[in-house]
């Protein structure tokens, strides 16, 4: 089993920045290899949206069109941590942000392929 703990959420004005962190820890005696991790968000009354993903093997990123050029996903393999740097934040970025991890051979930004999910961290952007 893998536990994911997000941090770094908060309130910021439009145009500001936040950096989210997701620390992964294995709580089973079995060794799991996390192949990819991702960030998703869900605003009240809206469906969950994939924001960014990253392959842990080579750090290849994938972004939703809505955040390209503003958000950057990165990882620190030694610390088992994935980051989401969010710049030029907009009010429409307001949502609960969730970290996810998967062990499979591929994933999609719809959430397919992700086996583990964190509890989420709230991001609020005011205009």
Coordinates of N, CA, C and O in Angstrom, one line a residue:
X1 N 0.8 -1.2 0.0 CA 0.0 0.0 0.0 C 0.9 1.2 0.0 O 1.9 1.3 0.6
X2 N 0.5 2.3 -0.7 CA 1.2 3.5 -0.8 C 0.3 4.6 -0.2 O -0.8 4.8 -0.6
X3 N 0.9 5.4 0.6 CA 0.2 6.6 1.2 C 0.7 7.8 0.5 O 2.0 8.0 0.4
X4 N -0.1 8.7 0.2 CA 0.2 10.0 -0.4 C -0.3 11.1 0.5 O -1.5 11.2 0.8
X5 N 0.6 12.1 0.8 CA 0.2 13.2 1.6 C 0.5 14.5 0.9 O 1.7 14.8 0.6
X6 N -0.5 15.3 0.6 CA -0.3 16.5 -0.1 C -0.1 17.7 1.0 O -0.6 17.6 2.1
X7 N 0.6 18.7 0.5 CA 0.7 19.9 1.3 C 1.0 21.1 0.4 O 1.3 20.9 -0.8
X8 N 0.9 22.3 1.0 CA 1.2 23.5 0.2 C 0.0 24.3 -0.3 O 0.2 25.3 -0.9
X9 N -1.2 23.8 -0.1 CA -2.3 24.6 -0.5 C -2.5 25.8 0.3 O -1.8 26.0 1.3
X10 N -3.4 26.6 -0.1 CA -3.7 27.9 0.6 C -4.5 28.8 -0.2 O -5.0 28.5 -1.3
X11 N -4.5 30.1 0.2 CA -5.2 31.1 -0.4 C -4.2 32.1 -1.0 O -3.3 32.5 -0.4
X12 N -4.5 32.6 -2.2 CA -3.6 33.5 -2.9 C -4.5 34.4 -3.9 O -5.5 34.0 -4.3
X13 N -4.0 35.5 -4.1 CA -4.6 36.4 -5.1 C -4.3 36.0 -6.5 O -3.2 35.4 -6.8
X14 N -5.2 36.4 -7.4 CA -4.9 36.1 -8.8 C -3.6 36.6 -9.3 O -3.2 37.8 -8.9
X15 N -2.9 35.8 -10.1 CA -1.5 36.2 -10.5 C -0.4 35.7 -9.6 O 0.7 35.7 -9.9
X16 N -0.8 35.2 -8.4 CA 0.2 34.7 -7.5 C 0.6 33.3 -7.8 O 0.2 32.7 -8.8
X17 N 1.4 32.7 -6.9 CA 2.0 31.4 -7.0 C 1.8 30.5 -5.8 O 1.8 31.1 -4.7
X18 N 1.8 29.3 -6.0 CA 1.8 28.3 -4.9 C 2.6 27.1 -5.4 O 2.6 26.8 -6.6
X19 N 3.2 26.3 -4.4 CA 3.8 25.1 -4.8 C 3.2 24.0 -3.9 O 3.3 24.1 -2.7
X20 N 2.7 23.0 -4.6 CA 2.1 21.8 -3.9 C 3.2 20.7 -3.8 O 4.0 20.6 -4.7
X21 N 3.1 20.0 -2.7 CA 4.0 18.9 -2.6 C 3.2 17.6 -2.3 O 2.1 17.7 -1.7
X22 N 3.7 16.5 -2.7 CA 3.1 15.2 -2.5 C 4.1 14.2 -2.1 O 5.0 13.8 -2.9
X23 N 4.1 13.8 -0.9 CA 5.1 12.8 -0.4 C 4.5 11.4 -0.4 O 3.4 11.2 0.2
X24 N 5.2 10.5 -1.0 CA 4.7 9.1 -1.1 C 5.5 8.2 -0.2 O 6.7 8.3 -0.1
X25 N 4.8 7.4 0.5 CA 5.4 6.4 1.4 C 4.8 5.1 1.3 O 3.6 5.0 1.2
X26 N 5.6 4.1 1.3 CA 5.1 2.7 1.2 C 4.9 2.2 2.6 O 5.8 2.2 3.4
X27 N 3.7 1.7 2.9 CA 3.4 1.2 4.2 C 3.1 -0.3 4.2 O 2.5 -0.8 5.1
X28 N 3.6 -0.9 3.2 CA 3.5 -2.4 3.2 C 4.8 -3.0 3.2 O 5.8 -2.4 2.8
X29 N 4.9 -4.3 3.5 CA 6.2 -5.0 3.5 C 6.6 -5.3 2.0 O 7.7 -5.7 1.8
X30 N 5.7 -5.1 1.1 CA 6.0 -5.4 -0.3 C 6.6 -4.1 -0.9 O 6.2 -3.0 -0.5
X31 N 7.4 -4.3 -1.8 CA 8.0 -3.2 -2.5 C 7.2 -2.8 -3.7 O 6.9 -3.6 -4.6
X32 N 6.8 -1.6 -3.8 CA 6.0 -1.1 -4.9 C 6.8 -0.1 -5.7 O 7.6 0.7 -5.2
X33 N 6.8 -0.3 -7.0 CA 7.4 0.7 -7.9 C 6.3 1.6 -8.5 O 5.5 1.2 -9.2
X34 N 6.4 2.9 -8.1 CA 5.5 3.9 -8.6 C 6.0 4.3 -10.0 O 7.1 4.8 -10.1
X35 N 5.2 4.0 -11.0 CA 5.6 4.3 -12.4 C 5.3 5.7 -12.8 O 6.0 6.3 -13.6
X36 N 4.3 6.3 -12.2 CA 3.9 7.7 -12.6 C 3.1 8.3 -11.5 O 2.5 7.6 -10.7
X37 N 3.1 9.6 -11.4 CA 2.3 10.3 -10.4 C 1.6 11.5 -11.1 O 2.0 11.9 -12.2
X38 N 0.6 12.0 -10.5 CA -0.1 13.0 -11.1 C -0.9 13.9 -10.1 O -1.0 13.6 -8.9
X39 N -1.3 15.0 -10.6 CA -2.1 16.0 -9.9 C -3.5 16.1 -10.5 O -3.5 16.3 -11.8
X40 N -4.5 16.1 -9.7 CA -5.9 16.3 -10.2 C -6.5 17.4 -9.4 O -6.1 17.7 -8.3
X41 N -7.6 17.9 -9.8 CA -8.3 18.9 -9.0 C -9.8 18.7 -9.3 O -10.3 18.3 -10.3
X42 N -10.6 19.2 -8.3 CA -12.0 19.1 -8.3 C -12.6 20.3 -7.6 O -12.3 20.5 -6.4
X43 N -13.3 21.1 -8.4 CA -14.0 22.3 -7.8 C -15.4 21.9 -7.5 O -16.0 21.0 -8.0
X44 N -16.0 22.6 -6.5 CA -17.4 22.3 -6.1 C -18.3 22.3 -7.3 O -18.3 23.2 -8.2
X45 N -19.1 21.2 -7.5 CA -20.1 21.1 -8.6 C -19.5 20.7 -9.9 O -20.2 20.7 -10.9
X46 N -18.2 20.5 -9.9 CA -17.6 20.1 -11.2 C -16.9 18.8 -11.1 O -16.6 18.2 -10.0
X47 N -16.7 18.2 -12.3 CA -16.0 16.9 -12.3 C -14.5 17.0 -12.1 O -13.9 18.1 -12.3
X48 N -13.9 15.9 -11.6 CA -12.5 15.9 -11.4 C -11.8 16.2 -12.7 O -12.2 15.6 -13.8
X49 N -10.7 16.9 -12.7 CA -9.9 17.3 -13.8 C -8.5 16.9 -13.6 O -7.9 17.3 -12.6
X50 N -7.9 16.3 -14.6 CA -6.4 16.0 -14.6 C -5.7 17.3 -14.8 O -6.0 18.0 -15.8
X51 N -4.6 17.6 -14.0 CA -3.9 18.8 -14.2 C -2.5 18.5 -14.8 O -2.1 19.1 -15.8
X52 N -1.8 17.6 -14.2 CA -0.4 17.2 -14.7 C -0.1 15.8 -14.2 O -0.5 15.4 -13.2
X53 N 0.8 15.2 -15.0 CA 1.3 13.9 -14.7 C 2.8 13.8 -15.0 O 3.3 14.7 -15.7
X54 N 3.5 12.9 -14.4 CA 4.9 12.7 -14.6 C 5.3 11.3 -14.5 O 4.9 10.6 -13.6
X55 N 6.1 10.8 -15.5 CA 6.7 9.5 -15.4 C 7.9 9.5 -14.5 O 8.8 10.3 -14.7
X56 N 7.9 8.7 -13.5 CA 9.0 8.7 -12.5 C 10.3 8.2 -13.1 O 11.3 8.6 -12.6
X57 N 10.2 7.4 -14.1 CA 11.5 6.9 -14.7 C 12.3 7.9 -15.3 O 13.6 8.0 -15.1
X58 N 11.7 8.9 -16.1 CA 12.5 9.9 -16.8 C 12.0 11.3 -16.7 O 12.4 12.2 -17.4
X59 N 11.0 11.5 -15.8 CA 10.4 12.8 -15.5 C 9.7 13.4 -16.7 O 9.5 14.6 -16.7
X60 N 9.3 12.6 -17.6 CA 8.5 13.1 -18.7 C 7.1 13.6 -18.2 O 6.4 12.9 -17.5
X61 N 6.8 14.9 -18.5 CA 5.6 15.5 -17.9 C 4.5 15.4 -19.0 O 4.7 15.3 -20.2
X62 N 3.3 15.6 -18.4 CA 2.1 15.7 -19.3 C 1.2 16.8 -18.6 O 1.0 16.7 -17.4
X63 N 0.6 17.7 -19.4 CA -0.2 18.8 -18.8 C -1.5 18.9 -19.5 O -1.6 18.7 -20.7
X64 N -2.5 19.3 -18.7 CA -3.8 19.7 -19.2 C -3.6 21.0 -20.0 O -2.8 21.9 -19.6
X65 N -4.3 21.2 -21.0 CA -4.2 22.5 -21.8 C -4.5 23.7 -20.9 O -3.9 24.8 -21.2
X66 N -5.3 23.6 -20.0 CA -5.7 24.7 -19.1 C -4.6 25.2 -18.3 O -4.7 26.3 -17.8
X67 N -3.5 24.4 -18.1 CA -2.5 24.8 -17.2 C -1.1 24.9 -17.9 O -0.1 25.3 -17.3
X68 N -1.1 24.6 -19.1 CA 0.2 24.6 -19.9 C 0.8 26.0 -19.8 O 0.1 27.0 -20.1
X69 N 2.1 26.1 -19.5 CA 2.8 27.4 -19.5 C 2.7 28.1 -18.1 O 3.4 29.0 -17.9
X70 N 1.8 27.6 -17.3 CA 1.6 28.2 -15.9 C 2.0 27.2 -14.8 O 2.6 27.6 -13.8
X71 N 1.8 25.9 -15.0 CA 2.1 24.9 -14.0 C 3.2 24.1 -14.4 O 3.4 23.8 -15.6
X72 N 4.1 23.7 -13.4 CA 5.2 22.8 -13.7 C 5.2 21.6 -12.7 O 5.2 21.9 -11.5
X73 N 5.2 20.4 -13.2 CA 5.3 19.2 -12.3 C 6.7 18.8 -12.3 O 7.4 18.8 -13.4
X74 N 7.2 18.4 -11.1 CA 8.6 17.9 -11.0 C 8.6 16.9 -9.9 O 7.7 16.7 -9.2
X75 N 9.8 16.2 -9.8 CA 9.9 15.2 -8.7 C 11.3 15.2 -8.1 O 12.3 15.6 -8.7
X76 N 11.3 14.7 -6.9 CA 12.6 14.4 -6.2 C 12.5 12.9 -5.8 O 11.9 12.6 -4.8
X77 N 13.1 12.1 -6.6 CA 13.0 10.7 -6.4 C 13.6 10.2 -5.1 O 13.1 9.3 -4.4
X78 N 14.7 10.9 -4.7 CA 15.3 10.5 -3.4 C 14.4 10.8 -2.2 O 14.4 10.0 -1.3
X79 N 13.5 11.8 -2.4 CA 12.6 12.1 -1.3 C 11.2 11.5 -1.6 O 10.3 11.8 -0.8
X80 N 11.0 10.8 -2.7 CA 9.7 10.2 -3.0 C 8.6 11.3 -3.0 O 7.6 11.1 -2.5
X81 N 9.0 12.5 -3.6 CA 8.1 13.6 -3.5 C 7.9 14.2 -4.9 O 8.8 14.3 -5.7
X82 N 6.6 14.5 -5.2 CA 6.3 15.2 -6.5 C 5.8 16.6 -6.1 O 5.1 16.8 -5.1
X83 N 6.2 17.5 -7.0 CA 5.8 18.9 -6.7 C 4.9 19.4 -7.9 O 5.0 19.0 -9.0
X84 N 4.1 20.4 -7.6 CA 3.4 21.1 -8.6 C 3.5 22.6 -8.4 O 3.0 23.2 -7.4
X85 N 4.4 23.2 -9.2 CA 4.6 24.7 -9.1 C 3.5 25.4 -9.9 O 3.4 25.1 -11.1
X86 N 2.7 26.2 -9.3 CA 1.6 26.9 -9.9 C 1.8 28.4 -10.0 O 1.9 29.0 -8.9
X87 N 2.0 28.9 -11.1 CA 2.2 30.3 -11.3 C 1.1 31.0 -12.1 O 0.3 30.3 -12.7
X88 N 1.0 32.3 -12.0 CA -0.1 33.0 -12.7 C -1.4 32.4 -12.4 O -2.2 32.2 -13.3
X89 N -1.7 32.2 -11.2 CA -2.9 31.5 -10.8 C -4.1 32.4 -11.1 O -4.1 33.6 -11.0
X90 N -5.2 31.7 -11.5 CA -6.5 32.4 -11.8 C -7.6 31.9 -10.9 O -7.5 30.8 -10.3
X91 N -8.6 32.7 -10.7 CA -9.7 32.2 -9.9 C -10.3 30.9 -10.3 O -10.7 30.1 -9.4
X92 N -10.3 30.6 -11.6 CA -10.8 29.3 -12.0 C -9.9 28.1 -11.6 O -10.2 27.0 -11.9
X93 N -8.7 28.4 -11.1 CA -7.8 27.3 -10.6 C -8.3 26.9 -9.2 O -7.7 25.9 -8.6
X94 N -9.2 27.6 -8.6 CA -9.7 27.2 -7.2 C -10.3 25.9 -7.2 O -11.2 25.6 -8.0
X95 N -9.8 25.0 -6.4 CA -10.3 23.6 -6.3 C -9.5 22.9 -5.2 O -8.6 23.4 -4.6
X96 N -10.0 21.7 -4.9 CA -9.2 20.8 -4.1 C -8.3 20.0 -5.0 O -8.7 19.5 -6.0
X97 N -7.0 20.0 -4.7 CA -6.0 19.4 -5.5 C -5.6 18.1 -4.9 O -5.3 18.0 -3.7
X98 N -5.6 17.0 -5.7 CA -5.3 15.7 -5.2 C -4.1 15.1 -5.9 O -3.9 15.3 -7.1
X99 N -3.2 14.4 -5.2 CA -2.1 13.7 -5.7 C -2.5 12.3 -6.0 O -3.3 11.7 -5.2
X100 N -1.9 11.7 -7.0 CA -2.2 10.3 -7.3 C -1.0 9.6 -7.8 O -0.1 10.2 -8.3
X101 N -0.9 8.3 -7.6 CA 0.2 7.5 -8.1 C -0.3 6.2 -8.7 O -1.3 5.7 -8.3
X102 N 0.5 5.7 -9.6 CA 0.1 4.4 -10.3 C 1.3 3.5 -10.5 O 2.4 4.0 -10.6
X103 N 1.0 2.2 -10.7 CA 2.1 1.2 -10.9 C 2.0 0.5 -12.2 O 2.7 -0.4 -12.5
X104 N 1.0 1.0 -13.1 CA 0.8 0.3 -14.3 C 1.7 0.7 -15.5 O 2.8 1.3 -15.2
X105 N 1.3 0.4 -16.7 CA 2.1 0.7 -17.8 C 1.7 2.0 -18.5 O 2.4 2.4 -19.5
X106 N 0.7 2.7 -18.0 CA 0.3 3.9 -18.6 C -0.8 4.6 -17.9 O -1.4 4.0 -17.0
X107 N -1.1 5.8 -18.2 CA -2.1 6.6 -17.5 C -2.7 7.6 -18.4 O -2.2 7.9 -19.5
X108 N -3.9 8.1 -18.0 CA -4.5 9.2 -18.7 C -4.9 10.3 -17.8 O -5.0 10.0 -16.5
X109 N -5.0 11.5 -18.2 CA -5.4 12.5 -17.3 C -6.8 12.5 -16.9 O -7.3 13.4 -16.2
X110 N -7.6 11.5 -17.3 CA -8.9 11.3 -16.8 C -8.9 10.5 -15.5 O -9.9 10.4 -14.8
X111 N -7.7 10.0 -15.1 CA -7.5 9.3 -13.9 C -7.3 7.8 -14.1 O -7.0 7.1 -13.1
X112 N -7.5 7.3 -15.3 CA -7.3 5.9 -15.5 C -5.8 5.5 -15.3 O -4.9 6.3 -15.8
X113 N -5.6 4.4 -14.6 CA -4.2 4.0 -14.4 C -3.7 4.3 -13.0 O -2.6 3.8 -12.6
X114 N -4.3 5.2 -12.3 CA -3.8 5.6 -11.0 C -4.5 4.7 -9.9 O -5.7 4.5 -9.8
X115 N -3.6 4.2 -9.0 CA -4.0 3.2 -8.0 C -4.2 3.8 -6.6 O -4.9 3.3 -5.8
X116 N -3.5 4.9 -6.4 CA -3.5 5.5 -5.0 C -3.8 7.0 -5.1 O -3.3 7.7 -6.0
X117 N -4.5 7.5 -4.1 CA -4.9 8.9 -4.1 C -4.7 9.5 -2.7 O -4.9 8.8 -1.7
X118 N -4.3 10.7 -2.7 CA -4.2 11.4 -1.4 C -5.5 12.0 -1.0 O -6.5 11.9 -1.7
X119 N -5.5 12.7 0.2 CA -6.7 13.3 0.7 C -7.0 14.7 0.2 O -8.1 15.2 0.3
X120 N -6.0 15.3 -0.5 CA -6.3 16.6 -1.1 C -5.8 17.8 -0.3 O -5.7 17.7 0.9
X121 N -5.5 18.8 -1.0 CA -5.2 20.1 -0.4 C -5.9 21.2 -1.1 O -6.0 21.2 -2.3
X122 N -6.5 22.2 -0.4 CA -7.3 23.2 -1.0 C -6.5 24.3 -1.5 O -5.6 24.8 -0.8
X123 N -6.8 24.7 -2.7 CA -6.2 25.9 -3.3 C -7.4 26.9 -3.6 O -8.3 26.5 -4.3
X124 N -7.2 28.1 -3.1 CA -8.3 29.2 -3.4 C -7.6 30.4 -3.9 O -6.6 30.9 -3.4
X125 N -8.1 30.8 -5.1 CA -7.5 32.0 -5.8 C -8.6 33.0 -5.9 O -9.6 32.8 -6.4
X126 N -8.3 34.2 -5.3 CA -9.3 35.3 -5.3 C -8.9 36.3 -6.3 O -7.7 36.5 -6.6
X127 N -9.9 37.0 -6.8 CA -9.7 37.9 -7.9 C -9.5 39.3 -7.3 O -9.6 39.6 -6.2

